[in-house]
Amino acid sequence: MRLHFETRMIGLAAAWLAILMGGAETAYAQASRRAKKPKPAAKAPSRPRASAGETTVSDSITLRDGTELLGQVIEPSPKGTLIVLARRDWVRANLPDRIEGWEADERAATVAATRQRRERLAAWREERPAAPGPGDRITNWLDRELAESSGPGEPSPLIAVRLGRGDVMTVKQRGETAARALRGAWLLGIADPETTPLATLADAIAGRGLILQGDEPIDLDRLLPPSVEPEARWLLRRAATEALNDEGLRFIRFGSSVLPEPLPGQPPDPSAGAALVGGTIRDVLGVGGPDPLPARLRDVAARGRVGAMVTTIEVAPDLSAVSAESALYYRGSRGWERGPWRTGSLQFGAVPPVVVGAVARDPQVQAVMGFVESIGGGLVSPEMKQRGLIMGTTAGGAVLLARTALVTSLAGVALELESATPDRRTRPKP
């Protein structure tokens, strides 16, 4: 019991500091490639994974007059309605008699969506600082967006075509592999993907560095026209943007301890390790207090923010493995809710010894080790300290796995801050 107690104290204290050592992340990433990747929390695709002999990537929709629309059918669609995403330039070139009516329908919906978006950005700006500070990307972006004309912008690269049941003769959908290839090609701006053979298109996409395998969605929001967006979706989008760009919105949780992550390049607070060890002692003795996370989230809300990222570390009871879960929390009408999450886990000792050595030599880690040894009454052996350090670096690797996966996922939800031009704005899905 004592061995597990003291090793756990050392491991958690070392983990807290090890996670924050930016120099160790490259080695953590090397270990992560050997670990089993966590499966994203995504819906199962409605399409088959692949179809035998599939050579093209576009769904084919034959209209009542015999013309063919190439694009991608979106699932699910409203009852009796077929929603098809298509590249606007392709439709203009191949269905010139149709696109005028489709764009007229689109304009009516775009006016309402643009008005809604502008009102939400203005309300968001009111909760931001009056004058943006250094590194405040969101406030600067909001000021640029609100300074722009609210009139119609450039047409989006993709158009969402809504077809009634009487408009369609036949529908031929491609498999999931082809569907992902088409979405990837649209995202990368590859020319004429609708008629390019699947194998050729896959090679071109791989050459651009986009990975098509896996279940992570390929988000096309920024290529679509604006559409009216439910409040819950907007809050999730705003929360993701804040969690990825604002300072002070990321936390690490061990047991009953919730501690803020320091800013990149900022040295960890020396008292953090001591606070973590104290919390671990209370957990082991069963003297835990109230959950500290609600108080942390109240502080976030008091700053006018609606998003926070919380990474929770769990150590197996037998100390054989460490797992981590990174989750986005967002503040809605009913208070704080847990949003998207990702997980990562590593077996004890999965991180290379060179990383353990680098962590052990860090002066702040040595200070925490000394603190643990002092409260251990001189009974903390070198073997215990080494095992604790291994646990700490393993936890750091698990955190890197989970946090990287969540950040990748949120990047597809968050608003794009690089440009204020209409064609670069993030657009909700139809």
Short mmCIF file of C-alpha atoms in Angstrom, two decimals:
data_model
loop_
_atom_site.label_atom_id
_atom_site.label_comp_id
_atom_site.label_asym_id
_atom_site.label_seq_id
_atom_site.Cartn_x
_atom_site.Cartn_y
_atom_site.Cartn_z
CA MET A 1 0.00 0.00 0.00
CA ARG A 2 2.76 2.44 0.97
CA LEU A 3 4.69 1.63 -2.21
CA HIS A 4 1.67 2.45 -4.36
CA PHE A 5 0.86 5.58 -2.35
CA GLU A 6 4.32 7.09 -2.57
CA THR A 7 4.89 6.02 -6.17
CA ARG A 8 1.56 7.57 -7.10
CA MET A 9 2.51 10.84 -5.37
CA ILE A 10 5.84 10.96 -7.18
CA GLY A 11 4.30 9.95 -10.48
CA LEU A 12 1.55 12.56 -10.43
CA ALA A 13 3.90 15.33 -9.35
CA ALA A 14 6.40 14.35 -12.03
CA ALA A 15 3.61 14.05 -14.59
CA TRP A 16 2.45 17.59 -13.92
CA LEU A 17 5.88 19.00 -14.63
CA ALA A 18 6.76 16.53 -17.37
CA ILE A 19 3.63 17.41 -19.34
CA LEU A 20 4.62 21.05 -19.33
CA MET A 21 8.19 20.53 -20.57
CA GLY A 22 7.93 21.60 -24.20
CA GLY A 23 11.27 20.03 -25.07
CA ALA A 24 10.00 16.56 -24.30
CA GLU A 25 7.07 16.73 -26.73
CA THR A 26 9.07 15.49 -29.72
CA ALA A 27 10.03 12.36 -27.82
CA TYR A 28 6.46 11.98 -26.62
CA ALA A 29 5.31 12.15 -30.23
CA GLN A 30 7.77 9.40 -31.18
CA ALA A 31 6.29 7.18 -28.49
CA SER A 32 2.79 8.12 -29.59
CA ARG A 33 3.38 6.75 -33.09
CA ARG A 34 4.08 3.34 -31.55
CA ALA A 35 0.97 3.47 -29.37
CA LYS A 36 -2.49 2.45 -30.47
CA LYS A 37 -4.27 5.52 -31.76
CA PRO A 38 -7.50 6.41 -29.91
CA LYS A 39 -10.61 6.05 -32.02
CA PRO A 40 -12.36 9.39 -32.52
CA ALA A 41 -15.87 9.77 -31.17
CA ALA A 42 -17.44 10.08 -34.60
CA LYS A 43 -20.64 8.75 -36.13
CA ALA A 44 -20.43 5.61 -38.22
CA PRO A 45 -20.57 6.49 -41.91
CA SER A 46 -23.84 5.91 -43.74
CA ARG A 47 -21.94 4.81 -46.85
CA PRO A 48 -20.12 1.54 -47.49
CA ARG A 49 -16.38 1.71 -46.91
CA ALA A 50 -15.66 0.98 -50.55
CA SER A 51 -17.33 -0.39 -53.63
CA ALA A 52 -15.73 -3.00 -55.82
CA GLY A 53 -14.39 -1.55 -59.03
CA GLU A 54 -15.10 2.04 -57.99
CA THR A 55 -13.17 4.41 -60.26
CA THR A 56 -14.77 7.85 -59.78
CA VAL A 57 -15.57 9.83 -56.65
CA SER A 58 -18.72 11.87 -57.34
CA ASP A 59 -22.26 10.82 -56.54
CA SER A 60 -24.36 10.93 -59.69
CA ILE A 61 -27.88 12.41 -59.53
CA THR A 62 -29.95 12.11 -62.71
CA LEU A 63 -32.60 14.82 -62.84
CA ARG A 64 -36.05 14.46 -64.39
CA ASP A 65 -34.97 16.10 -67.64
CA GLY A 66 -32.14 13.58 -68.00
CA THR A 67 -29.30 15.93 -67.04
CA GLU A 68 -26.70 14.74 -64.55
CA LEU A 69 -25.56 16.53 -61.39
CA LEU A 70 -22.19 15.44 -59.99
CA GLY A 71 -21.51 16.14 -56.32
CA GLN A 72 -22.03 14.53 -52.94
CA VAL A 73 -25.33 13.63 -51.30
CA ILE A 74 -25.48 14.78 -47.67
CA GLU A 75 -26.93 12.48 -45.04
CA PRO A 76 -29.27 12.84 -43.33
CA SER A 77 -31.53 15.14 -45.35
CA PRO A 78 -34.99 16.46 -44.47
CA LYS A 79 -37.80 14.08 -45.35
CA GLY A 80 -38.56 14.19 -49.04
CA THR A 81 -35.59 16.44 -49.79
CA LEU A 82 -32.22 15.53 -51.28
CA ILE A 83 -29.34 17.86 -50.37
CA VAL A 84 -26.37 17.69 -52.72
CA LEU A 85 -23.08 19.53 -52.30
CA ALA A 86 -21.57 20.50 -55.64
CA ARG A 87 -18.70 22.65 -56.83
CA ARG A 88 -20.18 25.94 -58.03
CA ASP A 89 -17.88 26.29 -61.04
CA TRP A 90 -18.74 22.78 -62.19
CA VAL A 91 -22.48 23.51 -61.98
CA ARG A 92 -22.08 26.77 -63.89
CA ALA A 93 -20.14 25.02 -66.65
CA ASN A 94 -22.34 21.93 -66.93
CA LEU A 95 -25.85 22.99 -65.78
CA PRO A 96 -26.10 26.70 -66.72
CA ASP A 97 -29.89 26.55 -67.04
CA ARG A 98 -30.24 25.20 -63.50
CA ILE A 99 -27.80 27.23 -61.43
CA GLU A 100 -29.66 30.54 -61.75
CA GLY A 101 -32.66 29.18 -59.87
CA TRP A 102 -30.54 27.36 -57.32
CA GLU A 103 -28.52 30.50 -56.58
CA ALA A 104 -31.72 32.56 -56.21
CA ASP A 105 -32.92 30.13 -53.52
CA GLU A 106 -29.50 30.31 -51.90
CA ARG A 107 -29.50 34.14 -51.73
CA ALA A 108 -32.70 34.26 -49.69
CA ALA A 109 -31.26 31.91 -47.07
CA THR A 110 -27.90 33.69 -47.08
CA VAL A 111 -29.42 37.06 -46.13
CA ALA A 112 -30.93 35.64 -42.93
CA ALA A 113 -27.75 33.73 -42.09
CA THR A 114 -25.54 36.79 -42.62
CA ARG A 115 -27.74 38.90 -40.34
CA GLN A 116 -27.69 36.20 -37.64
CA ARG A 117 -23.93 35.85 -37.85
CA ARG A 118 -23.30 39.58 -37.57
CA GLU A 119 -25.55 39.88 -34.50
CA ARG A 120 -23.70 37.02 -32.81
CA LEU A 121 -20.29 38.48 -33.58
CA ALA A 122 -21.39 41.85 -32.16
CA ALA A 123 -22.63 40.20 -28.95
CA TRP A 124 -19.35 38.27 -28.68
CA ARG A 125 -17.34 41.46 -29.14
CA GLU A 126 -19.14 43.06 -26.19
CA GLU A 127 -17.76 40.31 -23.92
CA ARG A 128 -14.20 40.84 -25.09
CA PRO A 129 -11.71 43.45 -23.74
CA ALA A 130 -12.33 47.03 -24.87
CA ALA A 131 -8.82 47.13 -26.33
CA PRO A 132 -7.19 43.87 -27.48
CA GLY A 133 -3.98 42.98 -25.69
CA PRO A 134 -0.85 41.41 -27.19
CA GLY A 135 -1.65 38.10 -28.81
CA ASP A 136 -5.43 38.60 -28.63
CA ARG A 137 -6.25 37.16 -32.03
CA ILE A 138 -10.00 36.81 -31.43
CA THR A 139 -10.73 40.45 -30.51
CA ASN A 140 -8.66 41.71 -33.43
CA TRP A 141 -10.48 39.34 -35.77
CA LEU A 142 -13.91 40.40 -34.45
CA ASP A 143 -13.04 44.06 -35.02
CA ARG A 144 -12.03 43.32 -38.61
CA GLU A 145 -15.16 41.29 -39.29
CA LEU A 146 -17.54 43.88 -37.84
CA ALA A 147 -15.80 46.67 -39.75
CA GLU A 148 -16.53 44.93 -43.04
CA SER A 149 -19.68 45.58 -45.03
CA SER A 150 -22.56 43.28 -44.12
CA GLY A 151 -23.56 42.99 -47.75
CA PRO A 152 -23.19 39.85 -49.84
CA GLY A 153 -19.66 38.63 -50.39
CA GLU A 154 -18.07 36.49 -53.07
CA PRO A 155 -19.93 33.26 -53.91
CA SER A 156 -18.69 30.27 -51.95
CA PRO A 157 -16.76 27.51 -53.78
CA LEU A 158 -19.50 24.96 -53.02
CA ILE A 159 -23.25 25.23 -53.41
CA ALA A 160 -25.81 23.20 -51.45
CA VAL A 161 -28.51 22.13 -53.92
CA ARG A 162 -31.88 21.16 -52.45
CA LEU A 163 -33.90 18.84 -54.69
CA GLY A 164 -37.49 17.75 -54.18
CA ARG A 165 -38.58 14.16 -54.65
CA GLY A 166 -40.10 15.05 -58.03
CA ASP A 167 -36.86 16.59 -59.27
CA VAL A 168 -34.85 13.37 -59.20
CA MET A 169 -34.95 10.29 -61.40
CA THR A 170 -32.02 8.23 -60.01
CA VAL A 171 -29.26 8.58 -57.42
CA LYS A 172 -25.98 6.67 -57.47
CA GLN A 173 -23.84 7.13 -54.37
CA ARG A 174 -20.16 6.21 -54.15
CA GLY A 175 -18.54 4.45 -51.22
CA GLU A 176 -16.99 6.16 -48.20
CA THR A 177 -13.46 6.01 -49.64
CA ALA A 178 -14.55 7.88 -52.77
CA ALA A 179 -16.63 10.34 -50.75
CA ARG A 180 -13.65 11.24 -48.54
CA ALA A 181 -11.48 11.69 -51.62
CA LEU A 182 -13.94 14.13 -53.17
CA ARG A 183 -14.21 16.15 -49.95
CA GLY A 184 -10.44 16.22 -49.62
CA ALA A 185 -10.02 17.36 -53.22
CA TRP A 186 -12.56 20.16 -52.73
CA LEU A 187 -10.80 21.25 -49.57
CA LEU A 188 -7.43 21.35 -51.31
CA GLY A 189 -8.75 23.04 -54.45
CA ILE A 190 -7.68 20.24 -56.82
CA ALA A 191 -8.93 20.88 -60.35
CA ASP A 192 -11.85 18.87 -61.77
CA PRO A 193 -12.04 16.17 -59.05
CA GLU A 194 -15.55 15.12 -60.14
CA THR A 195 -14.23 13.37 -63.25
CA THR A 196 -10.73 12.43 -62.06
CA PRO A 197 -10.15 8.69 -61.47
CA LEU A 198 -10.13 7.76 -57.78
CA ALA A 199 -6.57 6.39 -57.82
CA THR A 200 -5.20 9.53 -59.49
CA LEU A 201 -7.08 11.78 -57.10
CA ALA A 202 -5.90 9.83 -54.05
CA ASP A 203 -2.27 10.22 -55.17
CA ALA A 204 -2.73 13.97 -55.67
CA ILE A 205 -4.30 14.35 -52.22
CA ALA A 206 -1.54 12.34 -50.56
CA GLY A 207 1.01 14.54 -52.30
CA ARG A 208 -0.57 17.56 -50.60
CA GLY A 209 -0.21 15.91 -47.18
CA LEU A 210 -3.89 15.17 -46.44
CA ILE A 211 -4.59 11.73 -44.94
CA LEU A 212 -7.83 10.19 -46.17
CA GLN A 213 -7.80 7.09 -43.97
CA GLY A 214 -9.61 7.06 -40.64
CA ASP A 215 -12.94 8.27 -39.32
CA GLU A 216 -12.11 11.91 -38.56
CA PRO A 217 -14.53 14.11 -40.58
CA ILE A 218 -13.20 16.22 -43.44
CA ASP A 219 -14.88 19.52 -42.69
CA LEU A 220 -16.09 21.66 -45.61
CA ASP A 221 -17.70 24.49 -43.61
CA ARG A 222 -15.46 27.21 -45.01
CA LEU A 223 -16.33 26.23 -48.59
CA LEU A 224 -20.11 26.54 -48.10
CA PRO A 225 -22.42 29.58 -48.13
CA PRO A 226 -23.63 30.87 -44.75
CA SER A 227 -26.74 29.23 -43.36
CA VAL A 228 -28.84 29.81 -40.27
CA GLU A 229 -27.14 27.97 -37.40
CA PRO A 230 -28.73 26.60 -34.18
CA GLU A 231 -27.61 28.35 -30.99
CA ALA A 232 -26.00 25.20 -29.56
CA ARG A 233 -23.87 24.75 -32.68
CA TRP A 234 -22.78 28.39 -32.60
CA LEU A 235 -21.78 28.19 -28.92
CA LEU A 236 -19.76 25.04 -29.62
CA ARG A 237 -18.01 26.81 -32.51
CA ARG A 238 -17.27 29.88 -30.39
CA ALA A 239 -16.05 27.71 -27.49
CA ALA A 240 -13.68 25.80 -29.77
CA THR A 241 -12.31 29.08 -31.15
CA GLU A 242 -11.66 30.42 -27.65
CA ALA A 243 -10.10 27.20 -26.36
CA LEU A 244 -7.69 27.11 -29.30
CA ASN A 245 -6.72 30.80 -29.25
CA ASP A 246 -7.27 32.41 -25.85
CA GLU A 247 -4.90 32.17 -22.90
CA GLY A 248 -5.83 30.60 -19.58
CA LEU A 249 -8.53 28.24 -20.86
CA ARG A 250 -6.66 24.90 -20.56
CA PHE A 251 -6.57 22.82 -17.41
CA ILE A 252 -5.04 19.54 -16.24
CA ARG A 253 -7.02 17.35 -13.83
CA PHE A 254 -5.57 14.68 -11.52
CA GLY A 255 -8.09 13.17 -9.13
CA SER A 256 -9.55 16.06 -7.14
CA SER A 257 -6.92 18.57 -8.34
CA VAL A 258 -7.58 20.89 -11.30
CA LEU A 259 -4.60 23.08 -12.21
CA PRO A 260 -4.20 25.58 -15.07
CA GLU A 261 -1.64 24.86 -17.73
CA PRO A 262 1.03 27.55 -18.02
CA LEU A 263 1.33 29.47 -21.25
CA PRO A 264 3.76 28.16 -23.89
CA GLY A 265 7.27 29.12 -22.88
CA GLN A 266 6.19 30.12 -19.38
CA PRO A 267 7.93 28.18 -16.58
CA PRO A 268 5.59 26.04 -14.45
CA ASP A 269 4.57 27.45 -11.08
CA PRO A 270 6.85 25.71 -8.52
CA SER A 271 3.92 25.43 -6.13
CA ALA A 272 1.91 23.38 -8.64
CA GLY A 273 3.77 20.15 -7.88
CA ALA A 274 3.33 20.65 -4.13
CA ALA A 275 -0.38 21.39 -4.58
CA LEU A 276 -0.76 18.27 -6.70
CA VAL A 277 0.97 16.07 -4.12
CA GLY A 278 -1.22 17.53 -1.39
CA GLY A 279 -4.32 16.77 -3.42
CA THR A 280 -3.11 13.21 -4.03
CA ILE A 281 -2.64 12.70 -0.28
CA ARG A 282 -6.21 13.88 0.34
CA ASP A 283 -7.51 11.56 -2.39
CA VAL A 284 -5.72 8.53 -0.96
CA LEU A 285 -6.91 9.33 2.57
CA GLY A 286 -10.46 9.94 1.35
CA VAL A 287 -10.48 13.52 2.62
CA GLY A 288 -11.48 15.07 -0.66
CA GLY A 289 -13.38 18.35 -0.82
CA PRO A 290 -15.82 19.70 -3.41
CA ASP A 291 -15.10 19.23 -7.10
CA PRO A 292 -12.82 22.15 -8.07
CA LEU A 293 -13.77 22.11 -11.78
CA PRO A 294 -17.03 24.11 -11.43
CA ALA A 295 -15.11 26.89 -9.68
CA ARG A 296 -12.54 26.95 -12.49
CA LEU A 297 -15.32 27.14 -15.08
CA ARG A 298 -17.04 29.95 -13.15
CA ASP A 299 -13.79 31.91 -13.36
CA VAL A 300 -13.72 31.29 -17.12
CA ALA A 301 -17.32 32.52 -17.44
CA ALA A 302 -16.52 35.64 -15.39
CA ARG A 303 -13.97 36.54 -18.08
CA GLY A 304 -16.71 36.43 -20.72
CA ARG A 305 -15.54 33.14 -22.22
CA VAL A 306 -17.73 30.17 -23.18
CA GLY A 307 -15.06 27.50 -23.80
CA ALA A 308 -12.38 25.62 -21.86
CA MET A 309 -10.27 22.52 -22.50
CA VAL A 310 -9.85 20.05 -19.62
CA THR A 311 -7.43 17.12 -19.81
CA THR A 312 -7.98 14.42 -17.18
CA ILE A 313 -5.25 11.92 -16.29
CA GLU A 314 -6.08 8.47 -14.88
CA VAL A 315 -3.49 6.05 -13.53
CA ALA A 316 -4.38 2.33 -13.55
CA PRO A 317 -4.83 0.90 -10.01
CA ASP A 318 -1.87 -1.43 -10.54
CA LEU A 319 0.20 1.43 -12.04
CA SER A 320 0.57 -0.49 -15.32
CA ALA A 321 -0.78 2.21 -17.63
CA VAL A 322 -1.82 5.84 -17.85
CA SER A 323 -4.74 7.21 -19.84
CA ALA A 324 -5.76 10.77 -20.60
CA GLU A 325 -8.95 12.37 -21.85
CA SER A 326 -9.09 15.88 -23.33
CA ALA A 327 -12.56 17.42 -23.50
CA LEU A 328 -14.02 20.73 -24.59
CA TYR A 329 -16.44 22.30 -22.10
CA TYR A 330 -18.79 24.99 -23.38
CA ARG A 331 -21.22 27.33 -21.63
CA GLY A 332 -24.75 27.12 -22.98
CA SER A 333 -28.19 28.22 -21.82
CA ARG A 334 -28.24 25.44 -19.20
CA GLY A 335 -24.77 26.16 -17.88
CA TRP A 336 -21.52 24.34 -18.65
CA GLU A 337 -21.75 21.20 -20.78
CA ARG A 338 -19.19 18.66 -21.89
CA GLY A 339 -18.59 18.74 -25.63
CA PRO A 340 -16.28 16.80 -27.98
CA TRP A 341 -13.57 14.67 -26.37
CA ARG A 342 -10.65 12.45 -27.34
CA THR A 343 -8.60 9.92 -25.41
CA GLY A 344 -5.07 8.54 -25.38
CA SER A 345 -3.35 5.83 -23.34
CA LEU A 346 0.13 4.37 -22.94
CA GLN A 347 1.48 1.36 -21.09
CA PHE A 348 3.85 2.04 -18.21
CA GLY A 349 7.31 2.77 -19.63
CA ALA A 350 6.20 3.25 -23.24
CA VAL A 351 8.10 6.55 -23.43
CA PRO A 352 11.81 6.15 -24.37
CA PRO A 353 14.31 6.23 -21.45
CA VAL A 354 15.97 9.32 -22.91
CA VAL A 355 12.79 11.29 -22.17
CA VAL A 356 12.67 9.98 -18.60
CA GLY A 357 16.28 11.11 -18.13
CA ALA A 358 15.57 14.56 -19.54
CA VAL A 359 12.63 15.01 -17.17
CA ALA A 360 14.65 13.77 -14.19
CA ARG A 361 17.37 16.35 -14.83
CA ASP A 362 14.97 19.29 -14.94
CA PRO A 363 15.55 21.49 -11.85
CA GLN A 364 11.82 21.96 -11.19
CA VAL A 365 11.17 18.23 -11.33
CA GLN A 366 14.08 17.69 -8.92
CA ALA A 367 12.56 20.26 -6.56
CA VAL A 368 9.24 18.42 -6.56
CA MET A 369 11.00 15.10 -6.02
CA GLY A 370 12.74 16.62 -3.01
CA PHE A 371 9.41 17.78 -1.62
CA VAL A 372 7.90 14.32 -2.00
CA GLU A 373 10.93 12.75 -0.34
CA SER A 374 10.69 15.17 2.57
CA ILE A 375 7.08 14.26 3.34
CA GLY A 376 7.88 10.56 2.90
CA GLY A 377 9.94 10.47 6.07
CA GLY A 378 13.08 9.36 4.26
CA LEU A 379 11.41 6.15 3.07
CA VAL A 380 11.20 7.13 -0.59
CA SER A 381 13.77 4.89 -2.22
CA PRO A 382 15.60 5.61 -5.50
CA GLU A 383 13.55 2.82 -7.09
CA MET A 384 10.33 4.57 -6.06
CA LYS A 385 11.51 7.88 -7.50
CA GLN A 386 12.54 6.24 -10.77
CA ARG A 387 9.19 4.47 -11.07
CA GLY A 388 7.41 7.75 -10.37
CA LEU A 389 9.40 9.52 -13.07
CA ILE A 390 8.56 6.81 -15.58
CA MET A 391 4.90 7.16 -14.67
CA GLY A 392 5.13 10.92 -15.06
CA THR A 393 6.64 10.80 -18.53
CA THR A 394 4.16 8.10 -19.57
CA ALA A 395 1.35 10.41 -18.44
CA GLY A 396 2.88 13.19 -20.51
CA GLY A 397 2.77 10.98 -23.61
CA ALA A 398 -0.87 10.01 -22.97
CA VAL A 399 -1.80 13.67 -22.55
CA LEU A 400 -0.07 14.56 -25.81
CA LEU A 401 -2.03 11.85 -27.63
CA ALA A 402 -5.40 12.99 -26.29
CA ARG A 403 -4.80 16.71 -26.55
CA THR A 404 -3.41 16.56 -30.10
CA ALA A 405 -6.42 14.52 -31.26
CA LEU A 406 -8.86 16.98 -29.68
CA VAL A 407 -7.10 20.05 -31.09
CA THR A 408 -7.17 18.46 -34.55
CA SER A 409 -10.89 17.82 -34.21
CA LEU A 410 -11.70 21.31 -32.88
CA ALA A 411 -9.76 22.93 -35.73
CA GLY A 412 -12.55 21.76 -38.04
CA VAL A 413 -15.22 23.35 -35.81
CA ALA A 414 -13.57 26.62 -34.81
CA LEU A 415 -13.89 29.85 -36.75
CA GLU A 416 -10.96 30.67 -39.01
CA LEU A 417 -9.19 33.82 -37.81
CA GLU A 418 -6.56 34.28 -40.52
CA SER A 419 -8.67 36.42 -42.82
CA ALA A 420 -11.77 38.55 -42.71
CA THR A 421 -12.62 38.09 -46.38
CA PRO A 422 -16.03 36.46 -47.01
CA ASP A 423 -14.68 33.47 -48.93
CA ARG A 424 -12.48 32.49 -45.95
CA ARG A 425 -15.17 32.69 -43.29
CA THR A 426 -16.25 29.47 -41.64
CA ARG A 427 -19.67 28.56 -42.90
CA PRO A 428 -22.09 26.24 -41.07
CA LYS A 429 -23.05 23.01 -42.67
CA PRO A 430 -26.40 22.86 -44.43
#
